[in-house]
CSV table of C-alpha atoms in Angstrom, one decimal:
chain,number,residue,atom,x,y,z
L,1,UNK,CA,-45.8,-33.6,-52.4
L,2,UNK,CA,-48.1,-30.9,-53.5
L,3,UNK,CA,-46.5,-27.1,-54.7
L,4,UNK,CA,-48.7,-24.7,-52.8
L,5,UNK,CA,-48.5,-21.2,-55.4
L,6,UNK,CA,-48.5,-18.3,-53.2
L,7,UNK,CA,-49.3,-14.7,-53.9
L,8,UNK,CA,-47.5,-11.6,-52.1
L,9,UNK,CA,-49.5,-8.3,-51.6
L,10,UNK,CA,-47.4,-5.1,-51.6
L,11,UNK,CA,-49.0,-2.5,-49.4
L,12,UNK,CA,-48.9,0.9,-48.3
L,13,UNK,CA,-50.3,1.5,-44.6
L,14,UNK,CA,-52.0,5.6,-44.7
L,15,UNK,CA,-52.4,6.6,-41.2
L,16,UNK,CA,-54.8,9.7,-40.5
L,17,UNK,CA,-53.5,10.5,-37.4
L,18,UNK,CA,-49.6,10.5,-37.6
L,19,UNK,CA,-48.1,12.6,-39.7
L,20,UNK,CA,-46.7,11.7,-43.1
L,21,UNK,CA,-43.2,12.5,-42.2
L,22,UNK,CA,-43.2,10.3,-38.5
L,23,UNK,CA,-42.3,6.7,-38.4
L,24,UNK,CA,-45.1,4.2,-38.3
L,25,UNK,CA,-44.2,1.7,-35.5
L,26,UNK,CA,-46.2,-1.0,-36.1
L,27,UNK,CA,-45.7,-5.0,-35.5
L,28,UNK,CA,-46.6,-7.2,-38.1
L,29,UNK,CA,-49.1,-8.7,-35.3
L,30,UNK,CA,-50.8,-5.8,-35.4
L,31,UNK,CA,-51.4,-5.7,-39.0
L,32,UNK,CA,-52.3,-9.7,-39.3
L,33,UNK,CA,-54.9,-9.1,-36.8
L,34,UNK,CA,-56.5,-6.2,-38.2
L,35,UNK,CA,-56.5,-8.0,-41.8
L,36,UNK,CA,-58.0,-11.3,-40.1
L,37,UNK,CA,-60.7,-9.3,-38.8
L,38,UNK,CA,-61.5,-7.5,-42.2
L,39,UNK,CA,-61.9,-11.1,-43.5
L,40,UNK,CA,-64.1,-12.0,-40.8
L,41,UNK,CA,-66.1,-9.5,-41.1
L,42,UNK,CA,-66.6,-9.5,-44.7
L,43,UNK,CA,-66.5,-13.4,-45.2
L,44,UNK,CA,-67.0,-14.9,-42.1
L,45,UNK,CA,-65.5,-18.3,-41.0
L,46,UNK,CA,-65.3,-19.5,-44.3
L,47,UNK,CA,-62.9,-16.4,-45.6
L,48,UNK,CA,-60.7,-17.0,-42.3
L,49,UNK,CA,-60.5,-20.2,-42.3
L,50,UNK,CA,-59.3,-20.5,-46.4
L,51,UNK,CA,-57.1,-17.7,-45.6
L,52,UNK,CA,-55.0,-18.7,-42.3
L,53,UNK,CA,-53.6,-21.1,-44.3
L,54,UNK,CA,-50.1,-19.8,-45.5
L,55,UNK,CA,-51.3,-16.1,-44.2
L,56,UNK,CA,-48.1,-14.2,-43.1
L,57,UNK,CA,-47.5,-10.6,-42.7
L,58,UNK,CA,-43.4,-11.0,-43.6
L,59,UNK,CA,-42.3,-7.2,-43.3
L,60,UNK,CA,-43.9,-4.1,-42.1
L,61,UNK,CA,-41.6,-1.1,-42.4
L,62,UNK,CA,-41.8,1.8,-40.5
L,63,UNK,CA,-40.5,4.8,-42.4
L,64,UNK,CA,-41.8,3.8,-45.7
L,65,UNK,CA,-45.0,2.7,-44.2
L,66,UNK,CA,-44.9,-0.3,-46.7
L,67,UNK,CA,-45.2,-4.2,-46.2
L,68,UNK,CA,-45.2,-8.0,-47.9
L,69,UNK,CA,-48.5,-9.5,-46.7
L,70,UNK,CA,-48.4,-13.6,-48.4
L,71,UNK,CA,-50.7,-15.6,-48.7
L,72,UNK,CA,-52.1,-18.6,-50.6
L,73,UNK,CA,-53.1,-18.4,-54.7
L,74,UNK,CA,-57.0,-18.5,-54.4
L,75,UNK,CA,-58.0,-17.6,-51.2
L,76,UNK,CA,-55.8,-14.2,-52.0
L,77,UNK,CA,-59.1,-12.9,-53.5
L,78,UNK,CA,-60.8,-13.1,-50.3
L,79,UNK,CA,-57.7,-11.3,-48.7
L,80,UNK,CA,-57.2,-8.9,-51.6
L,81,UNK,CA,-61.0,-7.8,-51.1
L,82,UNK,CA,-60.9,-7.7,-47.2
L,83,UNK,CA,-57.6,-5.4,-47.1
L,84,UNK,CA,-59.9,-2.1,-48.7
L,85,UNK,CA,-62.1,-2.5,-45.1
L,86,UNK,CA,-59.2,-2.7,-42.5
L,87,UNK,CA,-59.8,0.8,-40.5
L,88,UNK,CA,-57.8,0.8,-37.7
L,89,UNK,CA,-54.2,-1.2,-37.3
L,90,UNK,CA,-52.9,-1.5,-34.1
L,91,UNK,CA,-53.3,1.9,-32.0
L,92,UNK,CA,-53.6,3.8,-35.4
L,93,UNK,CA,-56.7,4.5,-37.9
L,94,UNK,CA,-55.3,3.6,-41.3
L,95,UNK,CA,-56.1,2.1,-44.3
L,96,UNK,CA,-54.0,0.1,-46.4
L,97,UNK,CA,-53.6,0.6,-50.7
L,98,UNK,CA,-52.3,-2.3,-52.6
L,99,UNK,CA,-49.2,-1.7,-54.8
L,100,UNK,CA,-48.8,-4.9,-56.4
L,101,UNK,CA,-49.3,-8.3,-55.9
L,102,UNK,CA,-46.6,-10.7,-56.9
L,103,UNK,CA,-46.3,-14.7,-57.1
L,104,UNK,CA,-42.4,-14.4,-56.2
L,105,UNK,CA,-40.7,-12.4,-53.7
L,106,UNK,CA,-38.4,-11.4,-56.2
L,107,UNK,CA,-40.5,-9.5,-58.2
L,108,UNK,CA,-41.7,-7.8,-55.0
L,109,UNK,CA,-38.3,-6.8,-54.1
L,110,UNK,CA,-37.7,-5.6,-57.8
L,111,UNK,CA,-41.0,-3.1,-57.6
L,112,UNK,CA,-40.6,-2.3,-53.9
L,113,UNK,CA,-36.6,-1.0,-55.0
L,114,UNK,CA,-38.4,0.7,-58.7
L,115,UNK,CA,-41.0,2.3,-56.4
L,116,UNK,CA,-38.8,3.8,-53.7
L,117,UNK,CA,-36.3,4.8,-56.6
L,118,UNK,CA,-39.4,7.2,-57.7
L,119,UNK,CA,-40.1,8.2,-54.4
L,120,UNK,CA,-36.3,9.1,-53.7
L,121,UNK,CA,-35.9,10.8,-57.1
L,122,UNK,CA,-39.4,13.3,-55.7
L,123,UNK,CA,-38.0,13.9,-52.4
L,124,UNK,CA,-33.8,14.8,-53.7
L,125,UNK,CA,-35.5,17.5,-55.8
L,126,UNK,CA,-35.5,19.8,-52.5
L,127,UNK,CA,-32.6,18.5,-51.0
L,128,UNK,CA,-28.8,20.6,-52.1
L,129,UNK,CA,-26.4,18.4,-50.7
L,130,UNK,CA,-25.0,15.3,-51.7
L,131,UNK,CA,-24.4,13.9,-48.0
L,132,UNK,CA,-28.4,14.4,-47.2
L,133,UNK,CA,-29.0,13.0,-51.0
L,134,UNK,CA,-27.1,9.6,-50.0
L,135,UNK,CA,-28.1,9.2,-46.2
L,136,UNK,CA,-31.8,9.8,-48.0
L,137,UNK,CA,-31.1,7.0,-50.4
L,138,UNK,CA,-29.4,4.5,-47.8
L,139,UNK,CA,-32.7,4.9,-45.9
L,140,UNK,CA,-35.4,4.6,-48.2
L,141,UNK,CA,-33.4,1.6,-50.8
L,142,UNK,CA,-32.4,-0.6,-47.2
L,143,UNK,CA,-34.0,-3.8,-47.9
L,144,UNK,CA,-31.2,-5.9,-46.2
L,145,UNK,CA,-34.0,-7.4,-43.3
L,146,UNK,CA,-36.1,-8.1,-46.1
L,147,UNK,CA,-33.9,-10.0,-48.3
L,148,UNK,CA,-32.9,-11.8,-45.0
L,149,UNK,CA,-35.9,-13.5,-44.8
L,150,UNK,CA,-36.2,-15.4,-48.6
């Protein structure tokens, strides 16, 4: 049996018409079709067809606007290079900005937890309680549907 090496694309989904603060609610359908047709229009039948193969959207969160996007080691260039042309997901014009890209889900979750940690430490600095400092934190570190899915 052959090991199939697989690559994990963080992103972070900017909409220009929602506003920062308002959740994103978006299906990973949505955003799996809108990255297929980025790669078919930048690479054609070739790019979709290398890239269907193991090409899953596996979590698209709404508050934090960020999601896992896997696919296979090699045609992950032609995926990588397709994601900076996707205009519009779903009903909403966006782009989408790579954070990392990872060959194991762990190290995903280990920068998506380092990169909301930063995040959370930016947004406590206005907050004066330690009730909204703590419901802020449950919300922004909750990975538990994520981890559900390894």
């Amino acid at each position: 049996m052959v090991r199939h090496k697989n690559r994990y694309f963080i992103i972070k989904i900017k909409a220009t018409d929602v506003p920062k603060d308002a959740p994103l609610n978006l299906h990973p359908a949505n955003l799996y079709g809108a990255i297929t047709g980025a790669i078919q229009h930048l690479h054609g039948d070739f790019g979709v067809a290398c890239s269907r193969s193991g090409f899953i959207v596996k979590y698209c969160n709404a508050l934090t606007r960020i999601g896992i996007v896997r696919c296979r080691h090699g045609p992950h260039k032609l995926v990588g290079s397709a994601m900076n042309f996707v205009g519009n997901i779903g009903p909403y014009k966006a782009h989408i900005v790579t954070l990392y890209i990872g060959a194991t889900l762990r190290h995903c979750f280990q920068f998506i937890k380092k990169y909301q940690e930063q995040k959370l430490e930016k947004y406590c600095a206005n907050l004066k309680t330690e009730e909204e400092k703590a419901a802020l934190k449950k919300m922004l570190l909750n990975m538990d549907s994520v981890e559900s899915m390894q």
